[in-house]
Tab-separated table of C-alpha atoms in Angstrom:
chain	number	residue	atom	x	y	z
A	787	SER	CA	40.946	-57.807	-7.693
A	788	GLN	CA	37.654	-55.585	-9.474
A	789	GLN	CA	37.631	-52.210	-9.472
A	790	GLY	CA	34.480	-51.300	-10.660
A	791	GLU	CA	31.271	-52.226	-9.571
A	792	GLU	CA	27.932	-52.248	-12.112
A	793	ASP	CA	24.607	-51.898	-10.948
A	794	PRO	CA	22.272	-53.429	-11.566
A	795	GLN	CA	23.698	-56.663	-12.547
A	796	ALA	CA	20.884	-57.331	-15.182
A	797	LEU	CA	18.288	-54.961	-16.494
A	798	SER	CA	15.636	-55.586	-18.781
A	799	ILE	CA	13.502	-53.077	-20.871
A	800	GLN	CA	11.172	-52.676	-23.239
A	801	GLU	CA	12.329	-51.445	-26.814
A	802	GLY	CA	12.294	-47.666	-26.911
A	803	GLU	CA	12.823	-47.097	-22.888
A	804	ASN	CA	15.907	-45.363	-21.734
A	805	ALA	CA	18.043	-47.199	-19.463
A	806	THR	CA	20.668	-46.564	-16.928
A	807	MET	CA	23.517	-48.752	-15.534
A	808	ASN	CA	25.629	-47.276	-12.536
A	809	CYS	CA	29.336	-48.233	-12.018
A	810	SER	CA	31.266	-47.640	-8.640
A	811	TYR	CA	34.585	-47.544	-7.880
A	812	LYS	CA	37.310	-47.518	-5.075
A	813	THR	CA	40.284	-45.583	-5.599
A	814	SER	CA	41.143	-42.360	-7.575
A	815	ILE	CA	41.153	-42.697	-11.242
A	816	ASN	CA	42.338	-40.281	-14.292
A	817	ASN	CA	40.606	-41.863	-16.534
A	818	LEU	CA	37.097	-44.376	-16.657
A	819	GLN	CA	36.112	-46.018	-19.764
A	820	TRP	CA	32.421	-48.117	-21.029
A	821	TYR	CA	32.497	-51.422	-23.152
A	822	ARG	CA	29.936	-52.833	-24.620
A	823	GLN	CA	30.184	-56.737	-25.269
A	824	ASN	CA	27.747	-59.033	-27.348
A	825	SER	CA	27.961	-62.147	-29.142
A	826	GLY	CA	28.351	-60.399	-32.422
A	827	ARG	CA	30.603	-57.582	-32.257
A	828	GLY	CA	32.528	-58.824	-29.473
A	829	LEU	CA	34.043	-55.820	-26.689
A	830	VAL	CA	33.881	-52.473	-28.456
A	831	HIS	CA	34.354	-49.311	-26.693
A	832	LEU	CA	32.138	-46.752	-26.307
A	833	ILE	CA	33.013	-43.487	-24.238
A	834	LEU	CA	36.220	-42.639	-22.293
A	835	ILE	CA	35.973	-40.126	-19.962
A	836	ARG	CA	38.701	-38.174	-18.014
A	837	SER	CA	38.153	-37.427	-14.163
A	838	ASN	CA	38.107	-33.623	-14.566
A	839	GLU	CA	35.219	-34.007	-17.007
A	840	ARG	CA	31.895	-34.418	-15.783
A	841	GLU	CA	29.791	-35.468	-18.633
A	842	LYS	CA	30.298	-36.799	-21.971
A	843	HIS	CA	27.748	-37.696	-25.021
A	844	SER	CA	27.774	-39.950	-27.786
A	845	GLY	CA	24.401	-40.366	-30.350
A	846	ARG	CA	22.456	-42.351	-27.488
A	847	LEU	CA	24.768	-42.262	-25.256
A	848	ARG	CA	25.457	-40.342	-22.360
A	849	VAL	CA	27.985	-40.709	-19.581
A	850	THR	CA	28.365	-38.877	-16.441
A	851	LEU	CA	31.197	-38.866	-13.778
A	852	ASP	CA	31.143	-37.866	-9.963
A	853	THR	CA	34.477	-38.105	-8.665
A	854	SER	CA	33.250	-37.244	-5.159
A	855	LYS	CA	30.946	-40.310	-4.929
A	856	LYS	CA	33.309	-42.119	-7.068
A	857	SER	CA	30.610	-43.075	-9.548
A	858	SER	CA	29.637	-43.039	-13.220
A	859	SER	CA	26.113	-43.848	-14.900
A	860	LEU	CA	25.868	-44.340	-18.603
A	861	LEU	CA	22.295	-43.660	-20.070
A	862	ILE	CA	21.189	-45.483	-22.909
A	863	THR	CA	17.991	-43.183	-24.850
A	864	ALA	CA	15.592	-44.584	-26.911
A	865	SER	CA	16.753	-48.352	-26.364
A	866	ARG	CA	16.691	-50.722	-29.527
A	867	ALA	CA	17.013	-54.715	-29.816
A	868	ALA	CA	21.004	-54.098	-30.611
A	869	ASP	CA	21.768	-52.701	-27.759
A	870	THR	CA	21.207	-56.336	-26.559
A	871	ALA	CA	24.784	-56.688	-24.428
A	872	SER	CA	26.452	-56.709	-21.335
A	873	TYR	CA	27.952	-53.159	-20.380
A	874	PHE	CA	31.293	-53.155	-18.619
A	875	CYS	CA	33.087	-49.799	-17.104
A	876	ALA	CA	36.898	-50.311	-16.272
A	877	THR	CA	39.250	-47.970	-14.635
A	878	ASP	CA	42.832	-47.184	-14.161
A	879	GLY	CA	44.945	-49.680	-12.480
A	880	SER	CA	48.840	-49.833	-11.888
A	881	ASN	CA	50.912	-48.821	-14.321
A	882	TYR	CA	48.076	-47.803	-16.834
A	883	GLN	CA	46.140	-50.802	-17.086
A	884	LEU	CA	42.497	-51.447	-16.957
A	885	ILE	CA	40.573	-52.785	-13.977
A	886	TRP	CA	36.957	-54.174	-14.902
A	887	GLY	CA	33.712	-54.339	-13.433
A	888	ALA	CA	31.678	-57.359	-13.788
A	889	GLY	CA	29.112	-55.249	-16.115
A	890	THR	CA	25.502	-55.070	-16.504
A	891	LYS	CA	23.406	-57.283	-18.676
A	892	LEU	CA	20.732	-55.399	-20.808
A	893	ILE	CA	18.027	-56.891	-22.826
A	894	ILE	CA	16.107	-55.199	-24.807
A	895	LYS	CA	12.452	-56.290	-25.095
A	896	PRO	CA	10.769	-55.876	-28.545
B	971	LYS	CA	41.003	-50.664	-42.135
B	972	ALA	CA	41.302	-54.275	-40.944
B	973	GLY	CA	40.376	-55.097	-37.100
B	974	VAL	CA	42.112	-57.000	-34.638
B	975	THR	CA	42.560	-60.396	-35.566
B	976	GLN	CA	42.948	-63.528	-32.984
B	977	THR	CA	44.116	-66.678	-33.896
B	978	PRO	CA	42.936	-69.705	-33.837
B	979	ARG	CA	39.307	-68.352	-32.805
B	980	TYR	CA	38.718	-72.268	-30.938
B	981	LEU	CA	40.863	-74.153	-29.210
B	982	ILE	CA	41.271	-77.630	-26.825
B	983	LYS	CA	43.750	-78.548	-25.096
B	984	THR	CA	44.176	-80.938	-22.223
B	985	ARG	CA	45.810	-80.410	-18.736
B	986	GLY	CA	49.679	-80.389	-18.933
B	987	GLN	CA	49.984	-79.353	-22.734
B	988	GLN	CA	50.872	-75.429	-23.470
B	989	VAL	CA	49.447	-73.222	-25.967
B	990	THR	CA	50.496	-70.375	-27.854
B	991	LEU	CA	48.051	-67.804	-29.134
B	992	SER	CA	48.506	-65.257	-31.905
B	993	CYS	CA	47.214	-61.760	-32.112
B	994	SER	CA	47.270	-59.205	-35.143
B	995	PRO	CA	47.020	-55.342	-34.209
B	996	ILE	CA	44.952	-52.870	-36.425
B	997	SER	CA	47.840	-51.482	-38.609
B	998	GLY	CA	49.495	-48.924	-36.998
B	999	HIS	CA	48.758	-49.666	-33.251
B	1000	ARG	CA	51.884	-50.569	-31.111
B	1001	SER	CA	50.412	-51.300	-28.229
B	1002	VAL	CA	48.968	-54.685	-27.379
B	1003	SER	CA	47.364	-56.080	-24.432
B	1004	TRP	CA	45.479	-59.146	-23.346
B	1005	TYR	CA	43.099	-60.365	-20.923
B	1006	GLN	CA	41.260	-63.310	-20.152
B	1007	GLN	CA	37.772	-63.303	-19.419
B	1008	THR	CA	36.054	-66.110	-17.382
B	1009	PRO	CA	32.439	-66.499	-16.159
B	1010	GLY	CA	33.698	-66.199	-12.334
B	1011	GLN	CA	36.546	-63.931	-12.037
B	1012	GLY	CA	35.601	-61.509	-15.294
B	1013	LEU	CA	37.483	-59.282	-17.198
B	1014	GLN	CA	41.286	-59.633	-15.705
B	1015	PHE	CA	44.280	-57.697	-17.577
B	1016	LEU	CA	47.042	-60.297	-18.227
B	1017	PHE	CA	49.629	-57.747	-19.361
B	1018	GLU	CA	50.608	-55.028	-22.288
B	1019	TYR	CA	53.274	-54.394	-25.107
B	1020	PHE	CA	54.472	-51.761	-26.362
B	1021	SER	CA	57.458	-51.281	-28.994
B	1022	GLU	CA	58.306	-55.121	-28.391
B	1023	THR	CA	58.639	-54.656	-24.629
B	1024	GLN	CA	56.032	-55.733	-21.842
B	1025	ARG	CA	55.277	-52.577	-20.283
B	1026	ASN	CA	53.270	-54.018	-17.140
B	1027	LYS	CA	51.658	-57.302	-16.103
B	1028	GLY	CA	48.801	-58.417	-14.164
B	1029	ASN	CA	48.526	-60.791	-11.589
B	1030	PHE	CA	49.061	-63.942	-13.274
B	1031	PRO	CA	51.720	-66.657	-12.469
B	1032	GLY	CA	54.858	-67.042	-14.696
B	1033	ARG	CA	53.176	-70.216	-16.943
B	1034	PHE	CA	51.749	-66.851	-18.762
B	1035	SER	CA	53.622	-65.304	-20.943
B	1036	GLY	CA	54.185	-63.016	-24.185
B	1037	ARG	CA	55.563	-61.651	-26.920
B	1038	GLN	CA	55.808	-58.890	-29.234
B	1039	PHE	CA	57.305	-58.757	-32.875
B	1040	SER	CA	58.851	-55.780	-34.353
B	1041	ASN	CA	55.355	-55.506	-36.731
B	1042	SER	CA	53.551	-55.212	-33.422
B	1043	ARG	CA	51.839	-58.595	-34.016
B	1044	SER	CA	51.754	-60.792	-30.304
B	1045	GLU	CA	51.983	-63.673	-29.160
B	1046	MET	CA	50.768	-65.368	-25.773
B	1047	ASN	CA	51.645	-68.618	-24.161
B	1048	VAL	CA	50.389	-70.495	-21.482
B	1049	SER	CA	52.515	-73.401	-20.698
B	1050	THR	CA	51.404	-76.577	-17.878
B	1051	LEU	CA	47.953	-75.891	-18.495
B	1052	GLU	CA	45.228	-76.388	-15.708
B	1053	LEU	CA	41.474	-76.273	-15.907
B	1054	GLY	CA	41.071	-73.107	-14.352
B	1055	ASP	CA	42.879	-71.383	-17.675
B	1056	SER	CA	39.693	-72.419	-19.681
B	1057	ALA	CA	38.485	-68.937	-20.803
B	1058	LEU	CA	38.092	-66.507	-23.606
B	1059	TYR	CA	41.328	-64.734	-23.844
B	1060	LEU	CA	40.849	-61.324	-25.727
B	1061	CYS	CA	43.371	-58.991	-27.704
B	1062	ALA	CA	43.120	-55.222	-27.727
B	1063	SER	CA	45.268	-52.756	-29.550
B	1064	SER	CA	45.489	-49.131	-29.348
B	1065	LEU	CA	47.647	-46.210	-30.894
B	1066	ALA	CA	49.505	-45.147	-27.802
B	1067	ARG	CA	50.706	-47.147	-24.706
B	1068	GLY	CA	48.370	-47.337	-21.325
B	1069	PRO	CA	44.980	-49.144	-22.103
B	1070	SER	CA	43.239	-47.286	-19.178
B	1071	TYR	CA	43.826	-43.601	-21.316
B	1072	ASN	CA	43.132	-44.958	-24.665
B	1073	GLU	CA	40.456	-46.254	-26.556
B	1074	GLN	CA	41.123	-49.957	-26.784
B	1075	PHE	CA	40.258	-51.840	-29.947
B	1076	PHE	CA	39.485	-55.692	-29.086
B	1077	GLY	CA	40.030	-58.644	-31.433
B	1078	PRO	CA	37.193	-61.480	-31.335
B	1079	GLY	CA	38.698	-63.497	-28.637
B	1080	THR	CA	40.686	-67.062	-28.398
B	1081	ARG	CA	38.182	-69.623	-26.605
B	1082	LEU	CA	40.592	-71.541	-24.844
B	1083	THR	CA	39.006	-75.196	-23.677
B	1084	VAL	CA	41.488	-77.253	-21.333
B	1085	LEU	CA	39.948	-81.168	-20.479
């Protein structure tokens, strides 16, 4: 069963714009991870944020975590064509396993 | 450093057959996890191996099994294949045990088609 649910399911924006996707989950977590998947590079880890952290940055990526609302958001600034991909959040399952959301499909239009 | 490699990349089998997929983790990584990805169910955890021992298992039938060797390479086996087993099977490795605590490095996957 899926713990995280991404929103929106699909997003199409112009190159250079910012993209925001959200992840909501049901039960308390220790960590939340974001991954990107495209046909060229496969599934790639973006950021891991721990439950005691509120915000984390990596290059053009910013992840926030609100444990009171059981939600996280991924912001990609100044989008590029290469950012076209599916983005997944993944949270703790039992015994350290990862439980994945359904993903957000992001399309960057030139 | 070489990334995670999976073989074969593509496989076509018929119902009732069995299949073995192979995964070589990044050098030095001791944890290997396997995932199934389908359009309907998304990404689902199959199992994790660490130090040659299965540490946890997802909600899959016993037809799905795996093992890990002393060099951390891992194999997964699916017996008595069903049409619903058609999927992309992904292997991921990490330095330490526990996928939810550690960055996972994924291989390109094996695309299995069951006819």
